[in-house]
GROMACS .gro file of C-alpha atoms in nm:
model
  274
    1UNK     CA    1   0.927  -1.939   1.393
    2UNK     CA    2   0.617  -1.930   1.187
    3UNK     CA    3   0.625  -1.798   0.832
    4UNK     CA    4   0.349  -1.544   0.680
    5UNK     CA    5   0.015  -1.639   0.655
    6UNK     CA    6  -0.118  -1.851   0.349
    7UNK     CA    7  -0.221  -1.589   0.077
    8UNK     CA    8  -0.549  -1.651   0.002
    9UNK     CA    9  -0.729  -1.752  -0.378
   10UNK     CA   10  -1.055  -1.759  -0.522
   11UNK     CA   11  -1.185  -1.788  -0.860
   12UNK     CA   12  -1.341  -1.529  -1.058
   13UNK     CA   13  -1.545  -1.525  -1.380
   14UNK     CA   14  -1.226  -1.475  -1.624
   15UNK     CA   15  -0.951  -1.607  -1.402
   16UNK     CA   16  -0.775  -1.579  -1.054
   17UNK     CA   17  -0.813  -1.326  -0.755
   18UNK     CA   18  -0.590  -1.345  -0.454
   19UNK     CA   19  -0.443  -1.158  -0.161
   20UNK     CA   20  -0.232  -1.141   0.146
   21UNK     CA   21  -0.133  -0.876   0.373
   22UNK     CA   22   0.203  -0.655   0.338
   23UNK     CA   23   0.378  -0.332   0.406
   24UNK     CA   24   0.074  -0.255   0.659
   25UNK     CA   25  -0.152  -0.245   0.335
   26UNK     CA   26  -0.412  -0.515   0.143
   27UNK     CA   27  -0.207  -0.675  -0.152
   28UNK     CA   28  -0.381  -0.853  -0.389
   29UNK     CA   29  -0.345  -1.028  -0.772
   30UNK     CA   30  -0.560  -1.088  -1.040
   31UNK     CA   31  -0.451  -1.326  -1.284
   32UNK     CA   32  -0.617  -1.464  -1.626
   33UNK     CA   33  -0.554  -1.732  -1.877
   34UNK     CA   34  -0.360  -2.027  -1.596
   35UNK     CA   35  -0.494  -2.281  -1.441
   36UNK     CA   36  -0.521  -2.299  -1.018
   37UNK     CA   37  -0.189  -2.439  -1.004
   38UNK     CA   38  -0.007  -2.212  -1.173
   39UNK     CA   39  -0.236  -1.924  -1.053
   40UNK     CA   40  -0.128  -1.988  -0.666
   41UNK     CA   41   0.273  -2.030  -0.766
   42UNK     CA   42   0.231  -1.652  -0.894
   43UNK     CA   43   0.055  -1.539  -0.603
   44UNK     CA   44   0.321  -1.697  -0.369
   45UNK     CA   45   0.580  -1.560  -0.567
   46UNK     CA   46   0.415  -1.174  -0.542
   47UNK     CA   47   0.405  -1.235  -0.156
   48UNK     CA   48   0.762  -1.341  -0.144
   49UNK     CA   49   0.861  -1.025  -0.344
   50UNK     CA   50   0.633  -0.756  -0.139
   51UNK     CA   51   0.748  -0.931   0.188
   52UNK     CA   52   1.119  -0.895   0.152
   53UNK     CA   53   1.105  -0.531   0.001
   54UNK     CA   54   0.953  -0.478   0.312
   55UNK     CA   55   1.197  -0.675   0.514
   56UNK     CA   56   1.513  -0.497   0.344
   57UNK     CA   57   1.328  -0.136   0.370
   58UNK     CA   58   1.130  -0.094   0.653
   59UNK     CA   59   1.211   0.129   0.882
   60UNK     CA   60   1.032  -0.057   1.178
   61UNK     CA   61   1.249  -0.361   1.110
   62UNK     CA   62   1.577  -0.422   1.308
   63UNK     CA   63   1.723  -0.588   1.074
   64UNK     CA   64   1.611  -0.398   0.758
   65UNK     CA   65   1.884  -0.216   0.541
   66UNK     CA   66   1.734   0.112   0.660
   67UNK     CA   67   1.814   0.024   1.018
   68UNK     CA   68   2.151  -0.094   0.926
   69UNK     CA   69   2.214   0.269   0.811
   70UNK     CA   70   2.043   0.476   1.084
   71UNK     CA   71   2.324   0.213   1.301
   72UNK     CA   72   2.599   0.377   1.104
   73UNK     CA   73   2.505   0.739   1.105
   74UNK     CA   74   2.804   0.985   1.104
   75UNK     CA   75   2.997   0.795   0.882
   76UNK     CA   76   3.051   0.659   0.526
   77UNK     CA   77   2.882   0.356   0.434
   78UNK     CA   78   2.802   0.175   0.108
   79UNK     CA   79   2.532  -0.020  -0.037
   80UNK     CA   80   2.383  -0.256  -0.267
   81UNK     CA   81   2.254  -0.222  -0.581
   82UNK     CA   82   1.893  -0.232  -0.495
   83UNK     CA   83   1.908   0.066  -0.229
   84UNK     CA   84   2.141   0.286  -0.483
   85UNK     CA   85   1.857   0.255  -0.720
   86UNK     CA   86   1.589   0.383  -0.479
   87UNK     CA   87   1.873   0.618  -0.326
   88UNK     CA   88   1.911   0.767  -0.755
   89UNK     CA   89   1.504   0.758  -0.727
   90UNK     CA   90   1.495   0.953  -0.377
   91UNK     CA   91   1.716   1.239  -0.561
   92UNK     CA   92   1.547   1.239  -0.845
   93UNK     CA   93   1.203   1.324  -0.706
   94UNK     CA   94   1.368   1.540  -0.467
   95UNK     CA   95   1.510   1.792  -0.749
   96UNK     CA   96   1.197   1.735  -0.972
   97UNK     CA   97   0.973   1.862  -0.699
   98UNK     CA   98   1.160   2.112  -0.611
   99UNK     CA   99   1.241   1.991  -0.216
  100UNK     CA  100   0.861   1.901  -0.167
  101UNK     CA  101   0.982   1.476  -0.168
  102UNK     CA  102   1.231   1.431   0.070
  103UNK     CA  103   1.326   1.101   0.243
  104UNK     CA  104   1.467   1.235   0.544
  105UNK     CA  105   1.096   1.400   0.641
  106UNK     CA  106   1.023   1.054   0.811
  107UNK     CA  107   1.185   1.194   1.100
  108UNK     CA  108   0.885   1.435   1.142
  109UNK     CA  109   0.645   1.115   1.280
  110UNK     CA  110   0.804   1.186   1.576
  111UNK     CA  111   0.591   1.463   1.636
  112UNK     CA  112   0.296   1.372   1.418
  113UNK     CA  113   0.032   1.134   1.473
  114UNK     CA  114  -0.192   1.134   1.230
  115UNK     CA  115  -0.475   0.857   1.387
  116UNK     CA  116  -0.772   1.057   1.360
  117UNK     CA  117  -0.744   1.221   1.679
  118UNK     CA  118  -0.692   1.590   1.780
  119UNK     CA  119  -0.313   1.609   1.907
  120UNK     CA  120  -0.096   1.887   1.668
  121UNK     CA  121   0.281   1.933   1.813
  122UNK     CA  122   0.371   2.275   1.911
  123UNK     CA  123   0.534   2.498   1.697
  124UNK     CA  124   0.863   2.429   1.944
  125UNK     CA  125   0.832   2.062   1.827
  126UNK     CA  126   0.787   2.089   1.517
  127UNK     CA  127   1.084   2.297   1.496
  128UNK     CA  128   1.308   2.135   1.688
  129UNK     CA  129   1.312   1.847   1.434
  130UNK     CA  130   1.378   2.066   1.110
  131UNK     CA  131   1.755   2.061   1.136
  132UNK     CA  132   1.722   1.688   1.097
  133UNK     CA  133   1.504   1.707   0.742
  134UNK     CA  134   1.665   1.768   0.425
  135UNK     CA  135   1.844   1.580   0.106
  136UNK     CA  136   2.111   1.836   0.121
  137UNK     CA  137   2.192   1.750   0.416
  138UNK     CA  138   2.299   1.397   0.358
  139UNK     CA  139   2.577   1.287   0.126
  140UNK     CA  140   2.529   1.030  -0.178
  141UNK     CA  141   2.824   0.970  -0.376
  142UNK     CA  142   2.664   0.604  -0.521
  143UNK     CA  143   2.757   0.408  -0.385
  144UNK     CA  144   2.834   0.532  -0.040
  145UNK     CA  145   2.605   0.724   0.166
  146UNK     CA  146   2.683   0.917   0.484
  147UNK     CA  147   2.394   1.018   0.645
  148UNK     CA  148   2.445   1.344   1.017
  149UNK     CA  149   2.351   1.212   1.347
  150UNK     CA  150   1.978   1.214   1.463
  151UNK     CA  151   1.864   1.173   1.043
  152UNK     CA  152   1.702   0.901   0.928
  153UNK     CA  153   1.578   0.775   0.572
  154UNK     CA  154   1.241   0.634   0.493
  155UNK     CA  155   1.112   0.501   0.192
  156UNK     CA  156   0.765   0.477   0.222
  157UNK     CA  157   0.652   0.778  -0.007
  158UNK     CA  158   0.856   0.503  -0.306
  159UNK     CA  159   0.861   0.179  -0.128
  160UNK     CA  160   0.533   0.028  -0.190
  161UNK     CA  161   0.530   0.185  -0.577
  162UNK     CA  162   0.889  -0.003  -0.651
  163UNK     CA  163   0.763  -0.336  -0.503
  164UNK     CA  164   0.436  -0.318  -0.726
  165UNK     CA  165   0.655  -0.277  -1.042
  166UNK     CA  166   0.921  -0.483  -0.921
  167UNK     CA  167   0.628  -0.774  -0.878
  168UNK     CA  168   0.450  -0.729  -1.169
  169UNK     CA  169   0.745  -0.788  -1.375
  170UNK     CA  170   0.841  -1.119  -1.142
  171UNK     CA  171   0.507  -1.268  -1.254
  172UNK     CA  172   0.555  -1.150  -1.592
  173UNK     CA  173   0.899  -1.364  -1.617
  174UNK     CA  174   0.767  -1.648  -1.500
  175UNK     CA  175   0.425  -1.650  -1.702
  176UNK     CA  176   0.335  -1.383  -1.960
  177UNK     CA  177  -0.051  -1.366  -1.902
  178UNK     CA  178  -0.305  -1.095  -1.814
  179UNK     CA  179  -0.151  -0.961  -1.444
  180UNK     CA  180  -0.305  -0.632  -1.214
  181UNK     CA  181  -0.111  -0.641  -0.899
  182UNK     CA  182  -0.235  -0.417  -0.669
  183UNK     CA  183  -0.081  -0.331  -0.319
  184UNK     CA  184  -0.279  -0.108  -0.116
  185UNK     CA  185  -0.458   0.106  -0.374
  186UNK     CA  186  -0.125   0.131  -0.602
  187UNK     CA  187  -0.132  -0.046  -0.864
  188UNK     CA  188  -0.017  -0.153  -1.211
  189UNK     CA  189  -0.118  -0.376  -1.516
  190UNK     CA  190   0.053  -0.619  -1.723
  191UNK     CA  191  -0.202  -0.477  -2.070
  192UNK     CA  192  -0.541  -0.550  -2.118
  193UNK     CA  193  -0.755  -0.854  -1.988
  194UNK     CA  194  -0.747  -1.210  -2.192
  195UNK     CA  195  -1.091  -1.095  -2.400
  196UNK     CA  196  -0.880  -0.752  -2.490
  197UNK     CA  197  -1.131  -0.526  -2.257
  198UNK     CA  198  -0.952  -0.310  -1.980
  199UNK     CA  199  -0.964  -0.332  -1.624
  200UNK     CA  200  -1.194  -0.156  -1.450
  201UNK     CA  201  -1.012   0.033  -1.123
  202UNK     CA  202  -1.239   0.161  -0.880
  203UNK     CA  203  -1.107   0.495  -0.680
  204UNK     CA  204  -1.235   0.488  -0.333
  205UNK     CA  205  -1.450   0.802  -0.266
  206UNK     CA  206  -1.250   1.022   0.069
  207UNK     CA  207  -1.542   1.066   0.239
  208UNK     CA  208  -1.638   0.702   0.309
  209UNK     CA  209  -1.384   0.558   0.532
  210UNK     CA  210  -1.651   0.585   0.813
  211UNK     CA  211  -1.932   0.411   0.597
  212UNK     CA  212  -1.981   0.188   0.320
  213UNK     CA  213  -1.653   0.255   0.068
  214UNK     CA  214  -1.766   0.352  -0.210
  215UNK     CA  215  -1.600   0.445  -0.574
  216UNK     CA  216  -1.599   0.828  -0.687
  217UNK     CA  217  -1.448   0.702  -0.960
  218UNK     CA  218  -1.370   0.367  -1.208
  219UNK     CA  219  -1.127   0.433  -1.443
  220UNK     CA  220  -1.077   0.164  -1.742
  221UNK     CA  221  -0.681   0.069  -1.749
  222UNK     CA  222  -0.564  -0.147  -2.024
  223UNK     CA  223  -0.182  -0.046  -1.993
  224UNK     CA  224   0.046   0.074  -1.712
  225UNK     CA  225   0.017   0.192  -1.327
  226UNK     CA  226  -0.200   0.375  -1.079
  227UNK     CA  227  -0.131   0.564  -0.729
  228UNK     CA  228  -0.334   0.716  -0.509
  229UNK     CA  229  -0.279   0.912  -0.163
  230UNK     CA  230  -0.541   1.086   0.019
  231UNK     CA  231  -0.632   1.143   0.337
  232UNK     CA  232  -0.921   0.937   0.382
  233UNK     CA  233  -0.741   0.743   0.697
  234UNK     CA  234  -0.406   0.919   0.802
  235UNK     CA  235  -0.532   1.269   0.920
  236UNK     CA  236  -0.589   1.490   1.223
  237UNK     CA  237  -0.853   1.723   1.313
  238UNK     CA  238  -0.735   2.088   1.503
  239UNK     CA  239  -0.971   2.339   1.499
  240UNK     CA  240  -1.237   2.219   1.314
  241UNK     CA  241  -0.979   2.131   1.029
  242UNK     CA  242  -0.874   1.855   0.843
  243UNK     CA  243  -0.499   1.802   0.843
  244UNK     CA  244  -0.360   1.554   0.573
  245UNK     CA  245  -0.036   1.341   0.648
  246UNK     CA  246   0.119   1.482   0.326
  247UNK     CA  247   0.333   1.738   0.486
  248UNK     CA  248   0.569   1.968   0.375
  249UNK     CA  249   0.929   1.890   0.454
  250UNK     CA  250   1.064   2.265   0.424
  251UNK     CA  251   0.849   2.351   0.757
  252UNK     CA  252   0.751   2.025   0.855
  253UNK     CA  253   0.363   2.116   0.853
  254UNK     CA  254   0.081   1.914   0.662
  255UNK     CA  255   0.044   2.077   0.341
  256UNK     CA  256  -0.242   2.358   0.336
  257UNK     CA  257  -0.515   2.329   0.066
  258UNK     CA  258  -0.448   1.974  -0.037
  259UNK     CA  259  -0.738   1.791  -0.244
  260UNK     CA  260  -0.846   1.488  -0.056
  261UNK     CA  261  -0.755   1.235  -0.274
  262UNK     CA  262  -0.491   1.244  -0.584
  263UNK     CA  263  -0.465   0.924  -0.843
  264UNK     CA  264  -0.224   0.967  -1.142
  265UNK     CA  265  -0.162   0.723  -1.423
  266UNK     CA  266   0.201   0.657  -1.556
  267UNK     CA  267   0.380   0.379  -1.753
  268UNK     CA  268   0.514   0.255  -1.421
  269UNK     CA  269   0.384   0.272  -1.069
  270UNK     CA  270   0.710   0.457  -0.947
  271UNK     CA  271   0.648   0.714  -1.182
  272UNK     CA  272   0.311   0.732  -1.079
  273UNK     CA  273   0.398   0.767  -0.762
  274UNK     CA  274   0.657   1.013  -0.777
   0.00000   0.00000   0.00000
C-alpha cells in the first residue's frame, strides 16, 4: 500500500517552509537556523506525528481508537494514556464552559450538513438526536470509559490543537531552533525568529473564501499558540441567514449571534483552543 505523499520544502529568506496535508486541513512548518537536511528530517517527523493523531482519533477511521470505542458501546472499556489525557481535557472544557464543549455533539452531523448549501433538519430531527448528546451522560472513571448505545465521541473541537502542541514539542526535542507549526490555521511557536523579531500571523478575513483570501488581521507572535474557528467555509444559508457549524450541544442548533471569525492567543494551542 502506498504511504502519504512526500511533504513538500522550499527555502525562504531566513530558513525553511514546508507542508503536507492532514486531518482534512493544510499543515505546514517553518523552521530557521538548520541546514536542508536537517530541515526535511523535522518536517517528516511533524507529518509522522499529525498523521497518526489522526489515525488513533479520527472518527472516519475503522481502525482509529475512537472507532474501537463506538465498537464497545454499552459497556466498560479502558484506555491508554494518550486518550485519558484528551478524555481529562474533554471534561475539563466541558465544566469550564458550562456544557457549551461537549464531545458527544458529533453525533449531531447526522443531521447537519454544513457545505454551503440550503438543507436545515427539521425540528423532529434535530430532536430526535438530543438524547444521544451530553458528557453526563457517559461515564469516565480514568481509566475506563463506558459510553450508552447510539453515542459517539469526537475529538475534533481538541484534536487538531493537541497534535500542534504535541508536534511542536517533537521538533523541539530533536532540534531546539526557531519552530511555527501550523495545522490548518492553528497554530503555535517555539519563541521568536533567529534575528529575535516575531512572527508575523496573518488572520484570514471571513468574507473572502469566495475571492482572493485576504488578512483582516496580522498579529506579531514571538511566544506561544493561536486558534481560530469561523465560519468562513462550514456554514449553511436558511432564510437569508448565515448558520455557523459552531452549534450548541444543549439544543443541538448552530449558535445564534456568533461573530464570524474568533482567534485567541494562549501559552499552548489546546488552551487556545479550548
Amino acid at each position: 500500500m502506498d504511504g502519504p505523499p512526500e511533504p513538500w520544502l522550499q527555502r525562504t529568506d531566513a530558513g525553511w517552509r514546508g507542508g503536507f496535508d492532514a486531518m482534512a486541513s493544510p499543515c505546514e512548518v517553518l523552521l530557521e537556523g538548520v541546514d536542508e537536511a536537517t530541515a526535511r528530517a523535522q518536517l517528516q517527523r511533524a507529518q509522522d506525528e499529525a498523521l497518526r493523531i489522526e489515525r488513533r482519533f479520527s472518527r472516519y477511521r475503522d481502525d482509529s481508537v475512537v472507532s474501537r470505542l463506538h465498537a464497545g458501546l454499552g459497556r466498560w472499556q479502558w484506555v491508554d494514556e494518550e486518550t485519558a489525557l484528551l478524555l481529562d481535557f474533554a471534561a475539563r472544557c466541558h465544566a469550564l464552559s458550562g456544557g457549551l464543549f461537549d464531545v458527544t455533539s458529533g453525533v449531531l452531523r447526522r443531521a447537519w450538513r454544513f457545505d454551503g448549501g440550503d438543507r436545515v433538519p427539521t425540528a423532529a430531527e434535530v430532536a430526535a438526536l438530543r438524547p444521544l448528546v451530553g458528557w453526563h451522560r457517559l461515564r469516565w472513571q480514568r481509566p475506563r470509559l463506558w459510553l450508552p448505545e447510539g453515542m459517539e465521541l469526537d475529538f475534533g473541537g481538541i484534536g487538531k490543537e493537541y497534535a500542534v502542541d504535541r508536534t511542536l514539542a517533537l521538533l523541539q526535542a530533536a532540534a531546539a531552533v526557531p519552530t511555527l507549526v501550523n495545522f490548518g490555521g492553528d497554530l503555535a511557536c517555539s519563541g521568536p525568529r533567529a534575528d529575535g523579531r516575531a512572527w508575523q500571523v496573518g488572520v484570514e478575513r471571513p468574507a473572502a473564501e469566495a475571492v482572493t483570501p485576504a488578512a483582516a488581521a496580522v498579529l506579531s507572535l514571538r511566544h506561544g499558540a493561536l486558534a481560530t474557528s469561523g465560519d468562513a467555509r462550514r456554514f449553511v444559508l436558511h432564510q437569508g441567514r448565515r448558520l455557523g457549524h459552531v452549534l450548541d450541544p444543549r439544543s443541538g442548533w448552530p449558535v445564534e449571534g456568533a461573530p464570524r471569525s474568533v482567534t485567541v492567543a494562549a501559552p499552548r494551542c489546546v488552551e487556545a483552543g479550548m
